[in-house]
Coordinates of N, CA and C and ligand atoms in Angstrom, one line a residue:
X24 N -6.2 -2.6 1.2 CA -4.8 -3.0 0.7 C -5.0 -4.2 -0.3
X25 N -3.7 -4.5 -1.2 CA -3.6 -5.3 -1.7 C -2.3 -6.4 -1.9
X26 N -2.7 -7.6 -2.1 CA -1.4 -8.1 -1.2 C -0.5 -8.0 -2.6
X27 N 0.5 -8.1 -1.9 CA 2.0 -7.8 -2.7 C 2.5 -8.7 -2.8
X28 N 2.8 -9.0 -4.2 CA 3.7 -10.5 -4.5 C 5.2 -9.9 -4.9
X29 N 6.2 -9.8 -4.0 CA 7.6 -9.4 -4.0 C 7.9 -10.4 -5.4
X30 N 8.9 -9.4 -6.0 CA 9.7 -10.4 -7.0 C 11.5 -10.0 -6.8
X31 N 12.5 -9.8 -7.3 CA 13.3 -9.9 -7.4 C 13.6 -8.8 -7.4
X32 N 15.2 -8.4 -6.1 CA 15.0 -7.3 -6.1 C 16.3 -6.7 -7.4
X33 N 16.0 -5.1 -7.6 CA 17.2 -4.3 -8.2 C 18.7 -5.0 -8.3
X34 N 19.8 -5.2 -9.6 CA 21.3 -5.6 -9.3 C 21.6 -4.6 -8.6
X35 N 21.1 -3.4 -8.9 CA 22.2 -2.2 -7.8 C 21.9 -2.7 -6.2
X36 N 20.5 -3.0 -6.0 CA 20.7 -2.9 -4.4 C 21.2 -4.6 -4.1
X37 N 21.0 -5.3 -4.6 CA 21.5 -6.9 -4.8 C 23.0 -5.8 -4.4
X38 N 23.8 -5.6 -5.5 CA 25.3 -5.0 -5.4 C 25.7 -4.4 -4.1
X39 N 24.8 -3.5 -3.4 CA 24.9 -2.8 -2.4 C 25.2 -3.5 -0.9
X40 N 23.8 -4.7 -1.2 CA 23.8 -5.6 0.0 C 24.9 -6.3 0.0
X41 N 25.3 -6.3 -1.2 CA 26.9 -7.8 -1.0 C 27.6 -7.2 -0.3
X42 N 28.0 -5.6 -0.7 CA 29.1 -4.8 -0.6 C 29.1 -4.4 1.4
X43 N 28.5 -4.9 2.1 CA 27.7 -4.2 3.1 C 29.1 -4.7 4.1
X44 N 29.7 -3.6 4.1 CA 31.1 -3.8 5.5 C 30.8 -4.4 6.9
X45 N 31.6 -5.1 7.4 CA 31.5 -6.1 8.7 C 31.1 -5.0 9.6
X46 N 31.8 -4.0 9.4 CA 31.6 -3.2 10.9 C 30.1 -2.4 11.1
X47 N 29.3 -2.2 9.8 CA 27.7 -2.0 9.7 C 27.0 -3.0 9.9
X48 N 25.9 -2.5 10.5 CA 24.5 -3.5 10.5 C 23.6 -3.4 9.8
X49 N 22.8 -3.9 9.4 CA 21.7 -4.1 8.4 C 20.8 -2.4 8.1
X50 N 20.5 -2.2 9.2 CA 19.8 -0.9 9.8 C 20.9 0.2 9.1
X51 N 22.0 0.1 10.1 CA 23.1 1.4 9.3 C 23.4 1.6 7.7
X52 N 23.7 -0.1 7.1 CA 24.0 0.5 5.7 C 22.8 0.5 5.0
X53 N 21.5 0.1 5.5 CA 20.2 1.0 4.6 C 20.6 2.5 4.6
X54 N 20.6 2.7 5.9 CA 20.9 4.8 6.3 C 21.7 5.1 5.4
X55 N 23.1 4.2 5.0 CA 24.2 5.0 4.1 C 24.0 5.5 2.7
X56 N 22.6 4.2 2.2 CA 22.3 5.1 0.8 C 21.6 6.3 0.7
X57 N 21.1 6.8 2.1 CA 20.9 7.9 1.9 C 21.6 9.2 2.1
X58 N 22.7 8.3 3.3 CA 24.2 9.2 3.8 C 25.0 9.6 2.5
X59 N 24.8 8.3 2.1 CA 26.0 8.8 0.7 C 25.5 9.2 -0.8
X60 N 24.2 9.8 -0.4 CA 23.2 10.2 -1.9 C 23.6 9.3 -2.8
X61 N 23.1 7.6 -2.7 CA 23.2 7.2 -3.9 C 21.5 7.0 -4.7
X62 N 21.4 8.1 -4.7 CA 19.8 8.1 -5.7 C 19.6 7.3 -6.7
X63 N 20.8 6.5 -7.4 CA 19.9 5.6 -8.5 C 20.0 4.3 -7.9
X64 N 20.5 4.0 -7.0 CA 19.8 2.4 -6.3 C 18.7 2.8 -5.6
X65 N 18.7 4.3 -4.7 CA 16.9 4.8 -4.1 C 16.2 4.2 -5.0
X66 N 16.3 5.2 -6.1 CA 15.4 4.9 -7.0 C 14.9 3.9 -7.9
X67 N 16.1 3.0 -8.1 CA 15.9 2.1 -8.8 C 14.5 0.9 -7.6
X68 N 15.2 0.8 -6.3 CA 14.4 0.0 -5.5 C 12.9 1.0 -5.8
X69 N 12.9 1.9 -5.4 CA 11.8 2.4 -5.5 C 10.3 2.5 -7.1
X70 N 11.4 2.7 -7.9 CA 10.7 2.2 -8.8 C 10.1 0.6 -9.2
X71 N 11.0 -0.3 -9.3 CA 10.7 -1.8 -9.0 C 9.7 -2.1 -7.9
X72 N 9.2 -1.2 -6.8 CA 8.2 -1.6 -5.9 C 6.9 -1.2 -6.3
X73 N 6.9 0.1 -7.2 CA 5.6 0.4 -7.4 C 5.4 0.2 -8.6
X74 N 6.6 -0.8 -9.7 CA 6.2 -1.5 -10.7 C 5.4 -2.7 -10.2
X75 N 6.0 -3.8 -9.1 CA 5.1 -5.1 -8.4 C 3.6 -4.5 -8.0
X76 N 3.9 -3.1 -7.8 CA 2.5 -2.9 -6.9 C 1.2 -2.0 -8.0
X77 N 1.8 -2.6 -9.1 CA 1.0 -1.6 -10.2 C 1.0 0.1 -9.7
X78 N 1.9 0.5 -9.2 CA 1.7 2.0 -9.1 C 0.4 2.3 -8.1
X79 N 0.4 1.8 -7.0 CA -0.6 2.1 -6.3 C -0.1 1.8 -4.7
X80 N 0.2 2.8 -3.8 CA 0.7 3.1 -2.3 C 0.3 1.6 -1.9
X81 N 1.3 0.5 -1.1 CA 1.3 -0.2 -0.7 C -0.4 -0.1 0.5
X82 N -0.5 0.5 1.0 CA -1.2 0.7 2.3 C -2.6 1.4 2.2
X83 N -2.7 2.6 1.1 CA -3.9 3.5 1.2 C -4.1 3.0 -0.1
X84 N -3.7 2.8 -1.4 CA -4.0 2.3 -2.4 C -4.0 3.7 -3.4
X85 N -3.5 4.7 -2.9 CA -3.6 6.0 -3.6 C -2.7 5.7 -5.0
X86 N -2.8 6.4 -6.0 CA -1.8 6.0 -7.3 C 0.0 6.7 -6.9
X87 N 0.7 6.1 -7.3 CA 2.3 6.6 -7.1 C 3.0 6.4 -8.4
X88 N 3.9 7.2 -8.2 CA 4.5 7.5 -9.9 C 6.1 6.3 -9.6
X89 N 6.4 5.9 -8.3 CA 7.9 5.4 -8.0 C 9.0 6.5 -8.2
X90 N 8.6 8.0 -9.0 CA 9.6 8.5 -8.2 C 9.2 9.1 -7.1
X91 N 10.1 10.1 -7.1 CA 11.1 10.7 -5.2 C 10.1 11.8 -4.6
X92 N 9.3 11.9 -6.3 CA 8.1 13.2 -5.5 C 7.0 12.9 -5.0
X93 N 6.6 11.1 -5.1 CA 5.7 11.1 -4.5 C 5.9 9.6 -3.8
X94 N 7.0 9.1 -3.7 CA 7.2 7.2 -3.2 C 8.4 7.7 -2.5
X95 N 8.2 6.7 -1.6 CA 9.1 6.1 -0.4 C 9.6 5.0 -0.4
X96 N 10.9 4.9 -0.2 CA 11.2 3.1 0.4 C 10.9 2.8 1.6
X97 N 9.4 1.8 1.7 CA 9.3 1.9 3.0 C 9.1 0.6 3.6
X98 N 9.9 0.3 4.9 CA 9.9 -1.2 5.7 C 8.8 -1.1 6.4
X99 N 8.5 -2.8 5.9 CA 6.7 -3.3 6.4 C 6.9 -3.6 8.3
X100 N 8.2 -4.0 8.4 CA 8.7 -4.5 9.5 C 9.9 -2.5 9.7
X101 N 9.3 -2.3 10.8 CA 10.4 -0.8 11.0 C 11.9 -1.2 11.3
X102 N 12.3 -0.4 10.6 CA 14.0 -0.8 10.8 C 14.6 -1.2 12.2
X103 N 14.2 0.2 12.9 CA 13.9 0.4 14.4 C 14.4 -0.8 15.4
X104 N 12.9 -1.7 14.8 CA 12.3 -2.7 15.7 C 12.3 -4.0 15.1
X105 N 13.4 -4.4 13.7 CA 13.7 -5.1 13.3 C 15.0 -4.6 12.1
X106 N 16.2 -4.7 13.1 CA 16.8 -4.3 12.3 C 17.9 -4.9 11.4
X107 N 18.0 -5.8 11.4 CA 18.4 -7.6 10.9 C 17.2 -7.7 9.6
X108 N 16.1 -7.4 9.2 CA 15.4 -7.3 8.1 C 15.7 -6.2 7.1
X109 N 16.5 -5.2 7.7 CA 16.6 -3.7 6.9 C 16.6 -3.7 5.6
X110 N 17.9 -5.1 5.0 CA 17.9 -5.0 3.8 C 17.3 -5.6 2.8
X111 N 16.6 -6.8 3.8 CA 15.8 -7.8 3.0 C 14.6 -7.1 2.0
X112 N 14.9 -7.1 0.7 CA 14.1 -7.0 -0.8 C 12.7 -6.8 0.2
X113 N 11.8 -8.3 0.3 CA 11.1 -8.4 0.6 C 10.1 -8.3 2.1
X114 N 10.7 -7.0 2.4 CA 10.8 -6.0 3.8 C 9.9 -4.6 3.3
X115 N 10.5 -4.5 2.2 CA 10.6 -3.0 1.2 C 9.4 -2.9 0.5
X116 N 8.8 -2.1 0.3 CA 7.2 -1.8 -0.1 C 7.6 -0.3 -0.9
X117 N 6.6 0.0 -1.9 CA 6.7 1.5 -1.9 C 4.9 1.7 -1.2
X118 N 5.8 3.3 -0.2 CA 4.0 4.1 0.0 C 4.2 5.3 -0.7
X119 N 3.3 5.8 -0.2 CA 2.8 7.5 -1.0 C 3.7 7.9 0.3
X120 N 3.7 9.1 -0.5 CA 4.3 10.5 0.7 C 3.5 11.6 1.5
X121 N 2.3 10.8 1.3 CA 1.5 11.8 2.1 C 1.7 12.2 3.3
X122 N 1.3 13.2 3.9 CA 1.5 14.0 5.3 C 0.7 12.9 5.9
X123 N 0.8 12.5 7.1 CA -0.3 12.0 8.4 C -0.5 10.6 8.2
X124 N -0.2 10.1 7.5 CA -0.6 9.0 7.1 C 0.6 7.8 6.4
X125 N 0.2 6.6 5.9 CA 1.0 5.4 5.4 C 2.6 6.2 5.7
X126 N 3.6 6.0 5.4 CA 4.9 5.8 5.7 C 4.7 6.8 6.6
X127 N 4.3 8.1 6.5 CA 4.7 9.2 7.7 C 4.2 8.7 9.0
X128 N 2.7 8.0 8.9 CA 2.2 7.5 10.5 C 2.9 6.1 10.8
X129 N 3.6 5.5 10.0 CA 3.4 4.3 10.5 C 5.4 4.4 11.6
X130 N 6.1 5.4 11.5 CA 7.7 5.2 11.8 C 7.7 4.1 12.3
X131 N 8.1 4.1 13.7 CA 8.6 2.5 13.9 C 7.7 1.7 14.6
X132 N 6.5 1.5 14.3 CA 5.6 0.7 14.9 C 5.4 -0.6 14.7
X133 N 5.3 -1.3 15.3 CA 4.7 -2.9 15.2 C 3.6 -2.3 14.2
X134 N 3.5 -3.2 13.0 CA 2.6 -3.3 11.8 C 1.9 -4.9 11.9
X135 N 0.7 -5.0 12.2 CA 0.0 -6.0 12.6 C -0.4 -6.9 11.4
X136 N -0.9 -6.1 10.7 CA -1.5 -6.9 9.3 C -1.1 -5.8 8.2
X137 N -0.5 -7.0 7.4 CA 1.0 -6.0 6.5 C 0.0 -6.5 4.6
X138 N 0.8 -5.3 3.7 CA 0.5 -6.0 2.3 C 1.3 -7.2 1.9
X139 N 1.9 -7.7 2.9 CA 2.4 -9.0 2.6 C 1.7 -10.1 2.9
X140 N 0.7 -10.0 3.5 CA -0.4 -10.9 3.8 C -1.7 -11.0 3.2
X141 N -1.9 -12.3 3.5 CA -3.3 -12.3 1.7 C -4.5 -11.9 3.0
X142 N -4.5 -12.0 4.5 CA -6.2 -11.3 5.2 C -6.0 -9.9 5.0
X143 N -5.0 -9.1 4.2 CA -4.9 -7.4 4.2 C -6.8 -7.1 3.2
X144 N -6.5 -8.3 2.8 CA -7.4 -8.0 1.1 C -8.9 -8.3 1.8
X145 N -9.2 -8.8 3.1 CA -10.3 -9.2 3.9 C -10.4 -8.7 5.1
X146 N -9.4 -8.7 5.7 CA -9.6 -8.1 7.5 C -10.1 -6.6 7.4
X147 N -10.0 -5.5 6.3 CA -10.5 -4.4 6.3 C -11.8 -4.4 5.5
X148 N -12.8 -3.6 5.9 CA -14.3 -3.2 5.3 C -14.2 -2.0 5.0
X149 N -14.1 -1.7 3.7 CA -14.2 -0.1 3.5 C -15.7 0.0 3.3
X150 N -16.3 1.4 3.3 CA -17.6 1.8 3.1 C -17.6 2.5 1.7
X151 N -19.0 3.0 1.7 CA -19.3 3.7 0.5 C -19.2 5.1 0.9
X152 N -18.5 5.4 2.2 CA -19.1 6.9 2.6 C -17.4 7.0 2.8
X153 N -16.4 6.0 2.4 CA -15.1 6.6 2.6 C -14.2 5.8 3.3
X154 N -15.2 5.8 4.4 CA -14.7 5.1 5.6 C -14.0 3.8 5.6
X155 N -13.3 3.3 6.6 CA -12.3 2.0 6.7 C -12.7 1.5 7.8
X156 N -13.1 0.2 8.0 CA -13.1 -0.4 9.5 C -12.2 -1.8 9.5
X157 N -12.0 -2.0 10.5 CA -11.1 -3.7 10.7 C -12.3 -4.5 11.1
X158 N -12.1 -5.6 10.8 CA -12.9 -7.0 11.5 C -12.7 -7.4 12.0
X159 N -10.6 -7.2 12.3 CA -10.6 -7.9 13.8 C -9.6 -7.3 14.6
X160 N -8.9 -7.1 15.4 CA -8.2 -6.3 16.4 C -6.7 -5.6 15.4
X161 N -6.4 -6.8 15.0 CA -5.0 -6.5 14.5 C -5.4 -5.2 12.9
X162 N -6.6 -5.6 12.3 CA -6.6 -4.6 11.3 C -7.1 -3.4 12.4
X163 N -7.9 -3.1 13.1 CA -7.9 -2.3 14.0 C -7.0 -1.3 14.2
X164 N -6.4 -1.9 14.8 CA -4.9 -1.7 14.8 C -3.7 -1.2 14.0
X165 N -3.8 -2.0 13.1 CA -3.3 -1.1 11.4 C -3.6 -0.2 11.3
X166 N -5.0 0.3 10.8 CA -5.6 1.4 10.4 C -5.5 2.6 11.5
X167 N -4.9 2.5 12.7 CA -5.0 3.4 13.8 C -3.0 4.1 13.0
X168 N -2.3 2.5 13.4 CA -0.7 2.9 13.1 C -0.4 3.8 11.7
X169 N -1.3 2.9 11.0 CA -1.4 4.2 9.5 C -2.2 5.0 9.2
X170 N -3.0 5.6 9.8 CA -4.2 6.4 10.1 C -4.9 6.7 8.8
X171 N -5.1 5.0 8.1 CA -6.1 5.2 7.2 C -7.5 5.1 6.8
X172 N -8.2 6.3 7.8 CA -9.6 6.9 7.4 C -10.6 6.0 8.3
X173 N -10.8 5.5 9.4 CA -11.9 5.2 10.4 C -12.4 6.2 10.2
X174 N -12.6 7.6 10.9 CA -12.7 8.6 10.5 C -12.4 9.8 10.4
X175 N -13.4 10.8 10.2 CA -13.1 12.2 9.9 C -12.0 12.4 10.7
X176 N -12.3 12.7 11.9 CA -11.6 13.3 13.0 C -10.2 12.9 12.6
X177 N -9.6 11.9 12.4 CA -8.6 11.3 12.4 C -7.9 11.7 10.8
X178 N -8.5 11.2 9.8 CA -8.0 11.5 8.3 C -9.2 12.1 7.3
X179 N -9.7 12.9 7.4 CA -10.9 13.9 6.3 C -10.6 13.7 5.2
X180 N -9.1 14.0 4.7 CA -8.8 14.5 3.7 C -8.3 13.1 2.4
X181 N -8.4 11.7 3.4 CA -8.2 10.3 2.9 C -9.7 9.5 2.7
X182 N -10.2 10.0 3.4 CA -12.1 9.9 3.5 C -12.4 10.2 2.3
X183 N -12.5 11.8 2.2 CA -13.1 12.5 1.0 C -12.3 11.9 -0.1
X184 N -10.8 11.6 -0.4 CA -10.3 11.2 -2.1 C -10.9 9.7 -2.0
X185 N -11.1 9.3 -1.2 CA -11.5 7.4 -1.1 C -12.9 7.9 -2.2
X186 N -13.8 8.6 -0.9 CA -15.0 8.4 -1.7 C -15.9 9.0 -2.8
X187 N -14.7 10.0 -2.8 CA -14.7 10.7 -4.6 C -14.6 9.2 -5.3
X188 N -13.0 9.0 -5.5 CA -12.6 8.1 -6.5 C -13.1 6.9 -6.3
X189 N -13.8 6.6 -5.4 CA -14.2 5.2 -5.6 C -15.7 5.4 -6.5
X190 N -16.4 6.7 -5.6 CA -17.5 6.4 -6.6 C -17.2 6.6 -8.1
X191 N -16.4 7.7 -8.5 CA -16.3 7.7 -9.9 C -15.9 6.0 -10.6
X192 N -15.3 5.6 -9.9 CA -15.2 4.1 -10.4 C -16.3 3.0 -10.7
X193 N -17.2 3.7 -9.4 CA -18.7 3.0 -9.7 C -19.4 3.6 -10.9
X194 N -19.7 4.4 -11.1 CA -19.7 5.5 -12.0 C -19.3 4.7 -13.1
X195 N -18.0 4.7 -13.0 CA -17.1 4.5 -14.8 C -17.7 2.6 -15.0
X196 N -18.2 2.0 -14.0 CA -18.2 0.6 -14.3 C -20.1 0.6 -14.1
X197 N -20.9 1.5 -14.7 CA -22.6 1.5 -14.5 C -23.3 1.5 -13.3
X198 N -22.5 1.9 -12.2 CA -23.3 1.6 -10.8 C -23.3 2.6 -10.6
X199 N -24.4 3.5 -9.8 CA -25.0 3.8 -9.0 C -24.6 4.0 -7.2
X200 N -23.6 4.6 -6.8 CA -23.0 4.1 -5.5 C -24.2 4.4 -4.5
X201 N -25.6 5.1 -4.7 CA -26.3 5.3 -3.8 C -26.9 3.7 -3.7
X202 N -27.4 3.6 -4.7 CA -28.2 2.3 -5.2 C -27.7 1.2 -5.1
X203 N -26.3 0.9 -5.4 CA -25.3 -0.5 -5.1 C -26.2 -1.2 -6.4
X204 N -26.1 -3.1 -6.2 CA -26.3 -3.4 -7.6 C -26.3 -5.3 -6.7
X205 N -27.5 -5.6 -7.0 CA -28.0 -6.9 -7.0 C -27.2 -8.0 -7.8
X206 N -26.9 -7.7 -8.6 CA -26.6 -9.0 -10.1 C -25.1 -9.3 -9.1
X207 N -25.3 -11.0 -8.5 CA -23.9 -11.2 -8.1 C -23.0 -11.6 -9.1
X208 N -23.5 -12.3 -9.8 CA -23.1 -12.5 -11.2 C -21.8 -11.4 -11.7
X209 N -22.6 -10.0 -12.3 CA -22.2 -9.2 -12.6 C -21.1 -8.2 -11.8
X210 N -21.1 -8.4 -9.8 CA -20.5 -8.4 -9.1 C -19.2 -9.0 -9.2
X211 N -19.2 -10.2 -9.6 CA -18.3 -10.8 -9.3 C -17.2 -10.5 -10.7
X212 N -17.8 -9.9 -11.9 CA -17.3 -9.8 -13.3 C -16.4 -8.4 -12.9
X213 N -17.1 -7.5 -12.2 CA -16.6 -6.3 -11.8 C -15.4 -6.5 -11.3
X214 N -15.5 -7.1 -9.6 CA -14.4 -7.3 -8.8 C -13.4 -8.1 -9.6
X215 N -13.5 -9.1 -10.8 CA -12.7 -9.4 -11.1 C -11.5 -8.4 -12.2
X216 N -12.6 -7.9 -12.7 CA -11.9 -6.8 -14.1 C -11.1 -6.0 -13.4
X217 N -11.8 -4.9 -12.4 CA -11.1 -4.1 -11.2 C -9.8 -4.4 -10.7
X218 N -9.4 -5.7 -11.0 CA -8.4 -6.1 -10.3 C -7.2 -6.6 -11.0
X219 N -7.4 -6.3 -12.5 CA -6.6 -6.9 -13.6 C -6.2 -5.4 -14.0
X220 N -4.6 -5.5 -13.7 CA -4.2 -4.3 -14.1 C -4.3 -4.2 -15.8
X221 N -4.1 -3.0 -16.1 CA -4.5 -2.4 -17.3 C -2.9 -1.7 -17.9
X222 N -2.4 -2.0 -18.7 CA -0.7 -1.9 -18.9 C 0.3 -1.5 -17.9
X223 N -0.1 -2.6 -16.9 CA 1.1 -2.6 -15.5 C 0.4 -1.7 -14.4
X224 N -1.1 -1.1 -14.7 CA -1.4 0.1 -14.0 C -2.7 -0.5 -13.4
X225 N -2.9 -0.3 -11.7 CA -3.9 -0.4 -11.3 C -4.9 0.9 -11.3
X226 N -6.3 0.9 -11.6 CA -6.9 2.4 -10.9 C -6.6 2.5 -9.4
X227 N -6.4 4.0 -9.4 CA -5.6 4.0 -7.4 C -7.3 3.3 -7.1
X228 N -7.1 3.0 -5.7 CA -7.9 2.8 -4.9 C -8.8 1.6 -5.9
X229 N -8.5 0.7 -7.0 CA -9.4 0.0 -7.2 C -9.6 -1.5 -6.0
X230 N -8.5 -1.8 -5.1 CA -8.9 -2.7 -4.3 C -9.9 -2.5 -3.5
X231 N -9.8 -1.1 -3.0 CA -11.2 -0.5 -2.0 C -12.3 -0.3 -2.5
X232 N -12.8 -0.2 -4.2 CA -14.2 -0.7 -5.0 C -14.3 -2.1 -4.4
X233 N -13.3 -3.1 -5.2 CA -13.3 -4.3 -4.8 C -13.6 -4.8 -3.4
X234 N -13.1 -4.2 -2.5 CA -13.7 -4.8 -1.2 C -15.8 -4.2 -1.0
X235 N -16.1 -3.0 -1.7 CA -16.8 -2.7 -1.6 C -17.7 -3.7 -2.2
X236 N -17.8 -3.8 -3.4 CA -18.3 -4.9 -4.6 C -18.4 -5.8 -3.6
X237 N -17.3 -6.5 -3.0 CA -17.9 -8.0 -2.5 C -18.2 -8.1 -1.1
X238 N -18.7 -7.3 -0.6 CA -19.8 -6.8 0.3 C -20.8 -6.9 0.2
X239 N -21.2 -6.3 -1.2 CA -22.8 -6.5 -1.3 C -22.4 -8.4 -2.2
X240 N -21.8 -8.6 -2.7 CA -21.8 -9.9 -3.2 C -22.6 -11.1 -1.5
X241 N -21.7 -10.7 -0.3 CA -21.8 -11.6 0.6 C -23.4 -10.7 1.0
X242 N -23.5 -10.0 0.9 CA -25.0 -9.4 1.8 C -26.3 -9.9 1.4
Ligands
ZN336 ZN1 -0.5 5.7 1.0

């Protein structure tokens, strides 16, 4: 993950929330924009989240376009189980729409360690072989609620695009992902470039090079 710096949300959903009648709750008149098909405040929120997030799934880091074919408006806190946050801007995340995983695994679960937090960018260890681990219970835990890629058994198909696209990134940046790369120096040039979006656009998955990179930096 990478942490998300919320900015200011949409006038339309700003408009929406003013408009929000006494006799609804936070929770219900989120539901009504979708009750009453208003698709260009959907979308407007939706687009503005995966502009902050450089186009890249809050959670798996997969690339997202902000529209409807592949992004979600999705609460970091579940409506569910906090429903007094529903409308708050900075509740709202875009994920991918993938099957099994980020917004579809997570429905209404307690979310332990969120991209709203700067340990998202440390409590997880990705591997070179795909794989995801936590360091400490609560990312444990995340990665179980969003079932992203401990292992095969659980997510294959998040495994294999991880460790395609990450190696091609080692690849595109002179490394060797069998071999990894000594120069911490040159480590440190990487994880930083990796992390400077490129006209608003992150590479998907470049935070999960980046956790890789400073792995071998600390080893
Ligand atoms: Zn995702």
């Amino acid at each position: 993950m990478r942490k998300i710096t919320k900015g200011q949300p949409p006038d339309s959903f700003l408009n929406w929330v003013r408009s929000k009648p006494a006799s609804k709750n936070e929770n219900q008149w989120f539901q009504e924009l979708y009750t009453q098909k208003q698709w260009g405040i959907i979308a407007d929120l939706s687009n503005k989240c995966a502009q902050e997030q450089f186009y890249i799934c809050a959670y798996c880091c997969d690339h997202i376009t902000g529209a409807s074919t592949d992004t979600v408006n999705e609460h970091v806190e579940a409506r569910a189980i906090a429903q007094a946050s529903s409308l708050k801007y900075t509740n709202i995340v875009a994920s991918c729409k993938t099957k099994g995983q980020c917004d579809a695994s997570h429905k209404s679960q307690h979310l332990p360690l969120t991209p709203l937090m700067a340990e998202c960018e440390t409590e997880f260890k990705f591997k070179i072989s795909g794989r995801v681990e936590g360091t400490t219970s609560r990312a444990e835990k995340t990665i179980e609620v969003l079932n992203l890629g401990d292992n095969e058994r659980n997510n294959k198909a998040l495994i294999e695009k991880r460790k395609q696209l990450t190696d091609n990134l080692l690849w595109t940046n002179g490394i060797n992902p069998e071999e990894g790369l000594e120069d911490d120096d040159l480590l440190q040039d990487l994880v930083e470039n990796l992390l400077i979006p490129k006209e608003g656009k992150l590479d998907p998955f470049a935070p999960v090079v980046a956790n890789i990179l400073r792995s071998w930096i600390a080893a």
